[in-house]
Coordinates of C-alpha atoms in Angstrom, one line a residue:
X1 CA 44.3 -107.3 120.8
X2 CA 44.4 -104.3 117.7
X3 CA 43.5 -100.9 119.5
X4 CA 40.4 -100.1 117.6
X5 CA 41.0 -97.0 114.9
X6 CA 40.4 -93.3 115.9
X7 CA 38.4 -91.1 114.0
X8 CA 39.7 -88.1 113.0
X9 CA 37.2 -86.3 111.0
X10 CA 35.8 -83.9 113.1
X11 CA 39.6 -83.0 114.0
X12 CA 40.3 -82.0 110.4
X13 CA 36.7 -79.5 110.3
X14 CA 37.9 -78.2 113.2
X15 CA 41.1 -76.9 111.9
X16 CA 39.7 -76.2 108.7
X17 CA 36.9 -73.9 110.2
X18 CA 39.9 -72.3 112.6
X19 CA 41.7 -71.3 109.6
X20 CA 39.0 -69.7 108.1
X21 CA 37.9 -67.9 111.0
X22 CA 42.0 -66.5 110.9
X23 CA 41.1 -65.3 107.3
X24 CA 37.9 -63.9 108.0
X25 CA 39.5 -62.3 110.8
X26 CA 42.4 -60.7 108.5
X27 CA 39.9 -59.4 106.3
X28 CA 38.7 -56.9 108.8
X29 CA 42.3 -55.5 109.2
X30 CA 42.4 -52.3 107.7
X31 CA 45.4 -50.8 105.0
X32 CA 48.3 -50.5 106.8
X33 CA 51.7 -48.6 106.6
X34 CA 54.7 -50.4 107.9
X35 CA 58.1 -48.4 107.4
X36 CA 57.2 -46.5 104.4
X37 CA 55.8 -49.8 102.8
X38 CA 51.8 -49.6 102.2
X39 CA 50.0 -53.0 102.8
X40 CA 46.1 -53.0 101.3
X41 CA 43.3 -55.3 103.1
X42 CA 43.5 -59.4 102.3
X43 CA 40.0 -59.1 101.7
X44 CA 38.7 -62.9 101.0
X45 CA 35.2 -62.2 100.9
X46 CA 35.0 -59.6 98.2
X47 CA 32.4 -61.6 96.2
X48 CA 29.7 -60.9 99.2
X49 CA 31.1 -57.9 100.8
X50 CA 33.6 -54.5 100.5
X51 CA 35.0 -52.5 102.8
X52 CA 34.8 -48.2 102.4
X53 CA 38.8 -48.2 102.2
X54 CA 38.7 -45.1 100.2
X55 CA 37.7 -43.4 103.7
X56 CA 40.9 -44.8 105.3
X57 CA 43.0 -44.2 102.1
X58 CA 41.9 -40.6 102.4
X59 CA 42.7 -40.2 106.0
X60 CA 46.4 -41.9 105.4
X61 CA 46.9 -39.3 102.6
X62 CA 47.9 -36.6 105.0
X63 CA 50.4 -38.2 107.5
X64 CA 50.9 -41.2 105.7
X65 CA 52.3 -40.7 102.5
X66 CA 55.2 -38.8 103.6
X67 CA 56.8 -37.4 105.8
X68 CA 55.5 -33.4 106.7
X69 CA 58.6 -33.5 108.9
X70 CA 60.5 -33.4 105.7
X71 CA 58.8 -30.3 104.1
X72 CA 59.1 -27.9 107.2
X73 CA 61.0 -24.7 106.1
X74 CA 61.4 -21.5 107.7
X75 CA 60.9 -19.2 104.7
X76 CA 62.6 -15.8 107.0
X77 CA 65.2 -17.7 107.8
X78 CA 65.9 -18.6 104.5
X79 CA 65.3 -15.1 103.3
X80 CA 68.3 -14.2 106.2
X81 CA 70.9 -16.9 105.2
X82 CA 70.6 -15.8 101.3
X83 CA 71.1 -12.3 102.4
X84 CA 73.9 -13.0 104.7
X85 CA 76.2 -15.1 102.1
X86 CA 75.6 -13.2 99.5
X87 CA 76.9 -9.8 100.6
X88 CA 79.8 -8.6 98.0
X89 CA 83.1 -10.4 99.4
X90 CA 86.5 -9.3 99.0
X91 CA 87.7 -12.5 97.2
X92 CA 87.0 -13.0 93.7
X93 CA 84.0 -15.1 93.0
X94 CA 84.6 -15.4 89.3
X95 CA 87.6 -16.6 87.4
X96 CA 87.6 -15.9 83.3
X97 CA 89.3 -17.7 80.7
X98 CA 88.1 -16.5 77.5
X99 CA 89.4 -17.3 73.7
X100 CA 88.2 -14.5 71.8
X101 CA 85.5 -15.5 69.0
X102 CA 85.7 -13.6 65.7
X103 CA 81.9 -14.5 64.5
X104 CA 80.1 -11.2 64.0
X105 CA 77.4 -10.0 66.4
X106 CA 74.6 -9.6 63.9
X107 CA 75.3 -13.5 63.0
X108 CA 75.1 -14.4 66.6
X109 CA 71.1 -12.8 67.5
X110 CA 68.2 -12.7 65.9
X111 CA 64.4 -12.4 66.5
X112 CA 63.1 -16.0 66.1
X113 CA 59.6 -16.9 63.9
X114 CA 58.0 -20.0 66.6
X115 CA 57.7 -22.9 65.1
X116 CA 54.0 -23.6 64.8
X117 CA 54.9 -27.5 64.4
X118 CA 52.3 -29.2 65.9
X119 CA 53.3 -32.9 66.9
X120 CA 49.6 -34.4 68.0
X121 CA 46.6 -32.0 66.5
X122 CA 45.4 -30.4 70.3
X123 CA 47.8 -29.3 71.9
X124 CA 47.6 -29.5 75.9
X125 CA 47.8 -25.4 76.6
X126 CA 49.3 -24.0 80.0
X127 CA 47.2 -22.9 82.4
X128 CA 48.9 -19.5 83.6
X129 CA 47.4 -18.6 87.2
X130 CA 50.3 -15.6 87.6
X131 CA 49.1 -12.3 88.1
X132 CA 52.4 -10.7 87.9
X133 CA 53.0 -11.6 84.0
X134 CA 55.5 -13.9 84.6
X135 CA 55.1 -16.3 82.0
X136 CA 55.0 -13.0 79.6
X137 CA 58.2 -12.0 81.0
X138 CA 59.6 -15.0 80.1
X139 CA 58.4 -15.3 76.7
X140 CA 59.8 -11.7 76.1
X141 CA 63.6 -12.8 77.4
X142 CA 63.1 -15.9 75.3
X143 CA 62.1 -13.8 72.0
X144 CA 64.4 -10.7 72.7
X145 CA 67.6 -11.1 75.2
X146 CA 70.7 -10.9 73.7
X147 CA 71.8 -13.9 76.3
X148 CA 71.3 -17.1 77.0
X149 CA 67.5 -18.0 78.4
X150 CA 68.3 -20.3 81.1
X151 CA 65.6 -23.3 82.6
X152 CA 65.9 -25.0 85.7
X153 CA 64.2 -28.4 85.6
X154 CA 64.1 -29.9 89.0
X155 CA 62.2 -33.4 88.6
X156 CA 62.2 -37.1 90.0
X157 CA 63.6 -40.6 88.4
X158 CA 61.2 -39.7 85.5
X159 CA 63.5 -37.1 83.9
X160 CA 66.6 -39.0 85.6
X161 CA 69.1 -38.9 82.8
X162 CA 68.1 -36.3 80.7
X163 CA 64.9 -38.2 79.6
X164 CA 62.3 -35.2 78.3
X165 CA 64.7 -32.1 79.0
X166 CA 67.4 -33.7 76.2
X167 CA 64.5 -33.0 73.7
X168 CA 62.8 -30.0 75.3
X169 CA 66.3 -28.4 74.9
X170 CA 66.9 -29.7 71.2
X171 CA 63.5 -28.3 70.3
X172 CA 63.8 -24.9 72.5
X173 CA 67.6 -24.9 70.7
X174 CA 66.5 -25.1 67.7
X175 CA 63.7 -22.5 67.4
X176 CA 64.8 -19.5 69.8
X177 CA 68.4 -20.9 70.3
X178 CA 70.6 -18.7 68.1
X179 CA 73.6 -19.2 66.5
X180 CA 75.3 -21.5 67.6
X181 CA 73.0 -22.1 70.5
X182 CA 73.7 -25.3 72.0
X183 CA 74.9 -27.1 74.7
X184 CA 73.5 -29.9 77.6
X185 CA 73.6 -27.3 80.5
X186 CA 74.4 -29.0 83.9
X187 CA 76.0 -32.0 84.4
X188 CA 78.1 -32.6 87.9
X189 CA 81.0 -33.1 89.0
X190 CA 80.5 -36.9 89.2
X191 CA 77.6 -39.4 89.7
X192 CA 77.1 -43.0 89.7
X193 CA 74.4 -42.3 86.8
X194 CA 77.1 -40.1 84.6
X195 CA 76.7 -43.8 82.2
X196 CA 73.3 -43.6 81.7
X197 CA 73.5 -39.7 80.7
X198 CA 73.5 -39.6 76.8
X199 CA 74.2 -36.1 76.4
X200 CA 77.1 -35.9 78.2
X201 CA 80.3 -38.0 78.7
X202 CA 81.7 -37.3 82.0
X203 CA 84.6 -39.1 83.1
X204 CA 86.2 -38.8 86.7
X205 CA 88.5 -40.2 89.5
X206 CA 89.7 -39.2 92.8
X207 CA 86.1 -37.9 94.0
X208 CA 83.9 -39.2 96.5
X209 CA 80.5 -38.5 95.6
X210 CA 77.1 -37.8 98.0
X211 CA 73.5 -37.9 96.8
X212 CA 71.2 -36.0 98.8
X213 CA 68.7 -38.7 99.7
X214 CA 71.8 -39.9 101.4
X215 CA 72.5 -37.1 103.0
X216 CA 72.9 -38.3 106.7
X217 CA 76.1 -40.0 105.2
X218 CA 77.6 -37.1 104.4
X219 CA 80.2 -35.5 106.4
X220 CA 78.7 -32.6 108.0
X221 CA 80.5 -30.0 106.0
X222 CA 79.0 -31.3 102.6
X223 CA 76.0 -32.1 104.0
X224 CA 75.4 -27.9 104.7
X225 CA 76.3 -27.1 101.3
X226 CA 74.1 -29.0 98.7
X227 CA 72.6 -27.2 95.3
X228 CA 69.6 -28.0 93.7
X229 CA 71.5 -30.9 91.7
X230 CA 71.1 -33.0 94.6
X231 CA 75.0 -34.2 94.5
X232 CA 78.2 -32.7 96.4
X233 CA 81.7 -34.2 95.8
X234 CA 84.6 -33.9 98.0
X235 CA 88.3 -34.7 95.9
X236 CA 91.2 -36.8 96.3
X237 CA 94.3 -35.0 96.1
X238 CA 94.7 -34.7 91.7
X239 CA 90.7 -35.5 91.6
X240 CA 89.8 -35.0 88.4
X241 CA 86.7 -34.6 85.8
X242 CA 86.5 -35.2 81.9
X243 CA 83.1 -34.0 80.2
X244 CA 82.7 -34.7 76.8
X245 CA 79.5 -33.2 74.2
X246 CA 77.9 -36.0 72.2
X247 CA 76.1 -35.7 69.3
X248 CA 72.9 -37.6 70.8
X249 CA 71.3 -34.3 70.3
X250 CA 71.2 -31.4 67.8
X251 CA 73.5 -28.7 69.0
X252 CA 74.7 -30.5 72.1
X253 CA 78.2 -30.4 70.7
X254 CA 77.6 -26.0 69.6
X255 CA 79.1 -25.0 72.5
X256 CA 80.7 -21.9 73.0
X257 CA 80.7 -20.9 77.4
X258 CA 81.2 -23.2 80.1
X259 CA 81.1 -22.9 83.9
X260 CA 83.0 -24.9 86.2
X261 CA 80.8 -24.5 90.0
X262 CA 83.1 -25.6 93.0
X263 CA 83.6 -24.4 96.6
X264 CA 87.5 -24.2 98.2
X265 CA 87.0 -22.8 101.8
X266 CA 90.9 -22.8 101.6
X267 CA 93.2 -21.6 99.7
X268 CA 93.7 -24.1 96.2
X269 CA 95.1 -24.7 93.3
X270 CA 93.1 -26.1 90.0
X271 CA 93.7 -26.3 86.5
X272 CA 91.7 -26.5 83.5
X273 CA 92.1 -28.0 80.2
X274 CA 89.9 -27.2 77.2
X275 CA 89.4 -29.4 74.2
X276 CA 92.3 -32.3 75.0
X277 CA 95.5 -29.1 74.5
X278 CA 95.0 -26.5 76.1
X279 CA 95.3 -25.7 79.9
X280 CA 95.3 -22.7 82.2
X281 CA 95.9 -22.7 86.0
X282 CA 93.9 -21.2 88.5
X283 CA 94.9 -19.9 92.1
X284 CA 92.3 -20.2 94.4
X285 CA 91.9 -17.7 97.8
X286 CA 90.2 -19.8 100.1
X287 CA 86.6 -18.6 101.2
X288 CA 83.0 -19.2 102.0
X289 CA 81.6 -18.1 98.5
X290 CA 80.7 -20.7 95.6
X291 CA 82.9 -20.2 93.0
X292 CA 82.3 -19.9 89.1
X293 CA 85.4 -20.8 86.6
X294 CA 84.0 -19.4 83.1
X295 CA 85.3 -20.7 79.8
X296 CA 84.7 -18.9 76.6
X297 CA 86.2 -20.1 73.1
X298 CA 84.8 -20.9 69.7
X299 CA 84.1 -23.9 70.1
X300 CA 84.4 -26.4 73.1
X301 CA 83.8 -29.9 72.6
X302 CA 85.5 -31.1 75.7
X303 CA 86.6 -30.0 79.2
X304 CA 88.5 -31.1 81.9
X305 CA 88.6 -29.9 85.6
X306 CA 91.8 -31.2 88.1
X307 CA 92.1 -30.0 91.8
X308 CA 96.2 -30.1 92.7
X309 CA 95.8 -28.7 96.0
X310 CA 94.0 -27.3 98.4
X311 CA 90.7 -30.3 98.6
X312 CA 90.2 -30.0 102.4
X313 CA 86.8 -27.8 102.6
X314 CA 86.7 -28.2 99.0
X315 CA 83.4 -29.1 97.0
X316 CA 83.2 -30.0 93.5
X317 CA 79.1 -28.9 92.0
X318 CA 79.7 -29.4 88.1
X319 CA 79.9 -27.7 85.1
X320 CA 77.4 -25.6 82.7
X321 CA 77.4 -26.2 78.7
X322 CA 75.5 -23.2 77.0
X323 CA 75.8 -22.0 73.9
X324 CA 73.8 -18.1 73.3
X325 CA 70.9 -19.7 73.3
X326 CA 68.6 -21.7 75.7
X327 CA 70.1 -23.5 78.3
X328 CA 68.2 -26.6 79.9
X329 CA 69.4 -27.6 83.3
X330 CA 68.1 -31.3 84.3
X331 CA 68.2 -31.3 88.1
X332 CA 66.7 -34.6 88.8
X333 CA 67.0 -36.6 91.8
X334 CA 66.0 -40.1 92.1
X335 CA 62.7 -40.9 94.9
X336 CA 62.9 -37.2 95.1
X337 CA 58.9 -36.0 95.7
X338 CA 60.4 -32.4 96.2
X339 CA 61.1 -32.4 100.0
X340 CA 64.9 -32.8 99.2
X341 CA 64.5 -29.1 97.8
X342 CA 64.6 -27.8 101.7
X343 CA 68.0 -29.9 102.4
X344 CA 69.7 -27.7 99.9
X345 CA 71.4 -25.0 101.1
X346 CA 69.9 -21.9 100.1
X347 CA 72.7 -19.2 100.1
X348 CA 74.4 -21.8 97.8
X349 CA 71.5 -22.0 95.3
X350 CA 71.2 -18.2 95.2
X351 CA 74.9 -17.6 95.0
X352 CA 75.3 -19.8 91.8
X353 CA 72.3 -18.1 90.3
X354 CA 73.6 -14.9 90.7
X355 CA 76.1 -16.3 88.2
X356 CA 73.6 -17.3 85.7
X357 CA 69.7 -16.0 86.5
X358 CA 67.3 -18.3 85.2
X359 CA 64.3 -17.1 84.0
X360 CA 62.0 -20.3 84.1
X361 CA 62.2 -23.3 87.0
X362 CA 60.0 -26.4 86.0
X363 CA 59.2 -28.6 89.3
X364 CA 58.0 -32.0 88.0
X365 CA 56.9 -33.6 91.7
X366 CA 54.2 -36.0 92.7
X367 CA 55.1 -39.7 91.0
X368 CA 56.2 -40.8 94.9
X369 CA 53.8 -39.4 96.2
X370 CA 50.2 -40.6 94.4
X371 CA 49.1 -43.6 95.2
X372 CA 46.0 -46.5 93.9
X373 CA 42.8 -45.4 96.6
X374 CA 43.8 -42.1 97.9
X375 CA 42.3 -39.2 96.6
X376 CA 43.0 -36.5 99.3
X377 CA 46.3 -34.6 98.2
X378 CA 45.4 -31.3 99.6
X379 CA 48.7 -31.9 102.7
X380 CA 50.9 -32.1 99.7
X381 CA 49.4 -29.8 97.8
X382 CA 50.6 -26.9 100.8
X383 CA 53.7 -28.3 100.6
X384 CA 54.3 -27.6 96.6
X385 CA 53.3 -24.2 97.5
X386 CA 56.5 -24.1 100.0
X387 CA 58.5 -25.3 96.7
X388 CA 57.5 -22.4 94.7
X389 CA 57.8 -19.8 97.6
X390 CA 61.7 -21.4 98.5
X391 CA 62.3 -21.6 94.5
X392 CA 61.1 -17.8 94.5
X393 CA 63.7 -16.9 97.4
X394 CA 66.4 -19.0 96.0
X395 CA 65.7 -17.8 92.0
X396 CA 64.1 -14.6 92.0
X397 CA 62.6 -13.2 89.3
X398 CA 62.2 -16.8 87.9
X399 CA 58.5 -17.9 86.3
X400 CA 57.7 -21.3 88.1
X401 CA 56.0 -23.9 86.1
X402 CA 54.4 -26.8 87.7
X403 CA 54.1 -30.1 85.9
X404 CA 51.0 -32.1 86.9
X405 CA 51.6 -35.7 87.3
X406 CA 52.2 -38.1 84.4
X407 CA 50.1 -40.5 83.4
X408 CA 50.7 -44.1 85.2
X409 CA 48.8 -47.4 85.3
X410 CA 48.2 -50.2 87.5
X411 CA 47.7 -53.7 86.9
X412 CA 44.2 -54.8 87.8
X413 CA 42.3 -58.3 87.3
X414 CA 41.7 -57.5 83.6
X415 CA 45.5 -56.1 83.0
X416 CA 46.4 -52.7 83.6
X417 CA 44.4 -49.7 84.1
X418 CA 45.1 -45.9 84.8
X419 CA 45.6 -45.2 87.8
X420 CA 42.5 -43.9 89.9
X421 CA 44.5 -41.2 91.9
X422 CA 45.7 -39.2 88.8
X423 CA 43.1 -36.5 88.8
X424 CA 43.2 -36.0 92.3
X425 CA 46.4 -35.5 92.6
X426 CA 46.6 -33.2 89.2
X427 CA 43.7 -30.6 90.8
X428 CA 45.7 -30.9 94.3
X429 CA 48.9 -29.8 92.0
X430 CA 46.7 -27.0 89.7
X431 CA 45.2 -25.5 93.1
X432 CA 49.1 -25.2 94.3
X433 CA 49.5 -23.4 91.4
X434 CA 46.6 -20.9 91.2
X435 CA 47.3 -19.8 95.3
X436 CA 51.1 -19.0 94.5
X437 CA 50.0 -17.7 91.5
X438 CA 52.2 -20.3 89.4
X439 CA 52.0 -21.8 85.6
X440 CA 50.4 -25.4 85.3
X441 CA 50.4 -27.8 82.6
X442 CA 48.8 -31.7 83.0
X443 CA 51.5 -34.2 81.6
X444 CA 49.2 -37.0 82.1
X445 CA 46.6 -35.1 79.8
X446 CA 49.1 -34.5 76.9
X447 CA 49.9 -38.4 77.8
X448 CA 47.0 -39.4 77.0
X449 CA 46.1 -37.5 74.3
X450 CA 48.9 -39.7 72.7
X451 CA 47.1 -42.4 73.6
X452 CA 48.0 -43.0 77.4
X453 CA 50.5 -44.8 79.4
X454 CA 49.2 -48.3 77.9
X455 CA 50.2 -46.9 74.5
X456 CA 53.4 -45.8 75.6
X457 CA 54.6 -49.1 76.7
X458 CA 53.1 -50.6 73.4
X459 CA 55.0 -48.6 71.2
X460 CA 58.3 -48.9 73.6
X461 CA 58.0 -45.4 74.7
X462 CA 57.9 -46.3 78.4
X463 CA 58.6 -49.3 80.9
X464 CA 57.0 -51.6 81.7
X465 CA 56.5 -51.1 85.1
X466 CA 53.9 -48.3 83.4
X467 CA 55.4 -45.6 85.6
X468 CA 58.9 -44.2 84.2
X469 CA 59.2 -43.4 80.5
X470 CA 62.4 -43.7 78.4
X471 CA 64.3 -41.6 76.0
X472 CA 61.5 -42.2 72.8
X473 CA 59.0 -41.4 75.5
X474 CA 60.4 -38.0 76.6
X475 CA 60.7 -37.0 72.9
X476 CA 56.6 -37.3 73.3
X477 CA 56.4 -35.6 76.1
X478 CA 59.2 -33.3 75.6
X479 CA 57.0 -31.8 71.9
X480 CA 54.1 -32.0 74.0
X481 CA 55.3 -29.2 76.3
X482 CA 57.1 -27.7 73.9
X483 CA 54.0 -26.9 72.0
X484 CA 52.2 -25.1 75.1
X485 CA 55.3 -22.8 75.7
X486 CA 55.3 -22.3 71.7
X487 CA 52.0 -20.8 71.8
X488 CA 52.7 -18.8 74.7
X489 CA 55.5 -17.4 72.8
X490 CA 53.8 -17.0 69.7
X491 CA 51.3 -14.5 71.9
X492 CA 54.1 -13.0 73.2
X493 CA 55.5 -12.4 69.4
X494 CA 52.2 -11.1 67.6
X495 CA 52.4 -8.8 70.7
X496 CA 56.0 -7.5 69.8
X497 CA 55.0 -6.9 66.2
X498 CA 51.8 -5.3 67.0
X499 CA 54.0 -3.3 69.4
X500 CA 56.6 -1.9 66.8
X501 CA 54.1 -2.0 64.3
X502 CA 52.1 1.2 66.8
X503 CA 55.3 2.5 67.2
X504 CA 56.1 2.9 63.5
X505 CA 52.7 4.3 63.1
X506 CA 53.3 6.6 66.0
X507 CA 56.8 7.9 63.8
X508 CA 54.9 8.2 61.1
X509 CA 52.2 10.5 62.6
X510 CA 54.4 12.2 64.3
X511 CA 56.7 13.2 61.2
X512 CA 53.4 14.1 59.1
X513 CA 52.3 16.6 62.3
X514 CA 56.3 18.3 62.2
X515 CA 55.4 18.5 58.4
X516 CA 52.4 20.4 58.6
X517 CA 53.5 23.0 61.9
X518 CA 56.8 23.6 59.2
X519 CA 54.1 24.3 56.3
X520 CA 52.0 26.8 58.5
X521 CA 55.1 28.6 60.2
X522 CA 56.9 29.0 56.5
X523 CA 55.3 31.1 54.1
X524 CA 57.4 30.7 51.7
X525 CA 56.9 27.6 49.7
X526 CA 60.3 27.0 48.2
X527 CA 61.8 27.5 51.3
X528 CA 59.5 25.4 53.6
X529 CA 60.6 22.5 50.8
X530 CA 64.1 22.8 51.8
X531 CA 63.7 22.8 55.6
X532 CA 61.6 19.3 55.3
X533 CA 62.7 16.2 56.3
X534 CA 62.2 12.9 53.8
X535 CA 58.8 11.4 55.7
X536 CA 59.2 8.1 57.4
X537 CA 58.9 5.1 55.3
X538 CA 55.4 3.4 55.3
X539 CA 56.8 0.1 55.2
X540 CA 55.6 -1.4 58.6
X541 CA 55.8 -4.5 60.3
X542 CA 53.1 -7.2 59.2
X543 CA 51.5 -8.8 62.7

């Protein structure tokens, strides 16, 4: 006889009410953080109910986000190790090879007019919190030296490439540059991202290459002697580098000086070869010190760099286009949210400055950092105030600008959206800047007064992963800040003019007082008329 047939109904509501009783149960599991990976809440039943995750958000946003481990710097000790290696040495630091340049001085200086080109109709000003007149002083060096002007911009993936300094530095060229004024300022020794450079060719073989969010791969000797470029390469004997100027960029190819930055702890020998035909040897005395090769000719459209002997110890930095203009150094280092600063070695950075001074470092920080939901950046914000104070040690007498944040967006149920964090983590960069008394500009504000990140990836100026911009979109951003520091330096120039223009007055006066003491101490007209200078010429500077 047939077994009669089971039921299994209340079987199946069984399992079906388990699994939602699992769901219901995940829902109540807060944000998480697993291995540098941020997990947000499954929440199922966000139709009848929400969670204050914000509150969680904010607590994760000082341990969470980062690593504080990674920001811990001992500003005295730096202070000793910069003062220690940088004594005067016995062995030459510098090694000249200069073709002379028959251009007359007066055509290489003069006293630039700003260009008051505006690209969008408000511009987004700086916000100066220094109370030393540092952005002043660096307006003045801009306006006046007879020297190259030299930026530092240490950034993130979002200048990776040159993106935004390639046009800051065409625009900066082309109004206070000079002639001839050009050049693309660092590129190093070699990189797996040389190919994406525009600005530069750089060709090499026989290096082996470290980026400094690797470091812990490095050999220990290269890993103790990293610059603000964030690379170190160690050479093959004949290890060799090729850099070629392009033309992506006005004056890129107007090049006139190049340095060559490399370390030989022994003793080396290493040639040069300057536009394809000529080359000169250098013997290297082995030592501590960083070392500076520095090319001078007419014109120098490529350069090559070979290490015969002599690469145990030995570390290849890069080399230095510049022109007598502005220089524009793009330090950017990919994930980078500024704590790779602190791995650098700081006797190194100082020691290659000493070479080349810059007047202004930019520090363009934070992308890795902010994230959707967290609005308490005040952890981070201490530790951009360790950046300035190590950049201050490492480039004195620099101006520090901090860049707030670019804009970003986020895809939400009804497409994407800016991101909710932006603000906070702009003030938490602003306050950073007014308690080390630093310059701040908002990139996301002069973002959006373009029309925001959305617009940027409409009109192909940015990915779209709505984070990283491209080339077109630097050139946005790039005339964005370049109008804040032009009106800075146009303050800076109606101050110069108003300046000689009291000083004429002041020879003026002071020629009509001699006239009248010589009138009252000569009695005797005719001769008083011969004893008197011609009176200064009334033609004064207009403000």
């Amino acid at each position: 006889m047939d077994s009669p047939e089971k039921d299994y109904t209340h079987h199946t509501w069984l399992a079906a009410l388990a699994v939602i009783a699992i769901l219901v149960a995940v829902s109540f599991i807060p944000p998480q953080s697993i291995g540098g990976i941020h997990l947000r809440r499954a929440n199922i039943l966000s139709d009848v109910m929400s969670f204050d995750d914000a509150a969680a958000a904010d607590k994760t946003a000082a341990t969470g986000l980062y690593d504080e481990e990674e920001f811990r710097i001992d500003l005295d000790e730096v202070a000793s190790r910069i003062g220690a290696d940088t004594v005067p040495r016995e062995v030459p630091t510098c090694y000249d090879w200069r073709i002379p340049d028959n251009t007359p001085a007066a055509d290489r200086y003069t006293l630039r007019d700003p260009d008051s080109i505006r690209r969008i109709e408000t511009p987004t000003p700086l916000e100066d919190y220094s109370d030393n007149n540092r952005l002043k002083a660096f307006c003045d060096t801009l306006l006046l030296a007879r020297r190259p002007v030299r930026i530092a911009f240490l950034g993130d993936s979002f200048v990776e490439g040159d993106i935004l300094t390639a046009d800051l530095r065409e625009r900066l060229q082309g109004a206070y540059g000079g002639r001839p004024g050009g050049g693309t300022g660092f590129a190093p020794m070699a990189s797996p991202l040389t190919a994406f450079r525009r600005t530069v060719k750089t060709q090499s073989k026989g290096w082996t290459t470290y980026n400094i969010m690797q470091r812990k791969s490095a050999p220990d000797f290269l890993r103790e002697h990293f610059y603000v470029s964030g690379w170190v390469s160690q050479p093959s004997s004949d290890a060799s580098t090729r850099w070629e100027n392009t033309d992506f960029r006005q004056k890129l190819d107007a090049v006139t000086d190049a340095r060559i930055l490399f370390l030989s702890s022994r003793d080396s020998r290493v040639e040069v070869t300057l536009n394809d035909t000529l080359r000169h040897e250098f013997a290297v005395e082995g030592d501590a010190s960083v070392r500076q090769i520095a090319v001078s000719a007419p014109r120098i459209h490529s350069l090559a760099f070979r290490v015969h002997s002599g690469t145990e110890g030995f570390i290849g930095y890069g080399a230095v286009f510049e022109g007598r203009g502005v220089v524009v150094d793009n330090y950017s280092v990919r994930s980078n949210n500024g704590q790779a600063m602190f791995w650098t070695n700081p006797s190194v950075n100082a020691q290659i400055h000493s070479f080349a001074p810059y007047d202004l470092v930019i520090l363009q920080y934070g992308l890795n950092i902010m994230q959707a939901g967290v609005t308490n950046y005040r952890n981070y914000a201490q530790q951009i105030e360790k950046m300035v104070a190590y950049v201050r040690q490492c480039f004195p007498g620099a101006a520090v600008l901090i860049l707030g944040v670019s804009d970003r967006s986020v895809k939400t149920d009804t497409g994407f959206e800016p991101m909710d964090a932006i603000p906070y983590m702009l003030e938490s960069q602003r306050e950073a800047a007014r308690h080390t008394g630093a310059i701040f500009w908002p990139t996301s504000d002069a973002m959006r007064a373009q029309g925001g990140m959305e617009e940027f990836v409409r009109n192909g100026w940015a990915g779209k992963d709505f984070t990283h911009i491209n080339y077109a979109g630097g050139r946005r951003v790039a005339w964005a800040l370049y109008d804040a520091l032009n009106d800075e330096i146009r303050k800076a120039y109606s101050e110069i003019l108003q300046a000689e223009r009291r000083k004429a007055e002041a020879a003026i006066l002071d020629s009509l007082q001699r006239i009248r003491l010589q009138l009252e101490l000569l009695p005797d007209p005719i001769s008083a008329s011969k004893a008197l200078p011609a009176p200064a010429s009334l033609n004064l500077p207009q403000p």
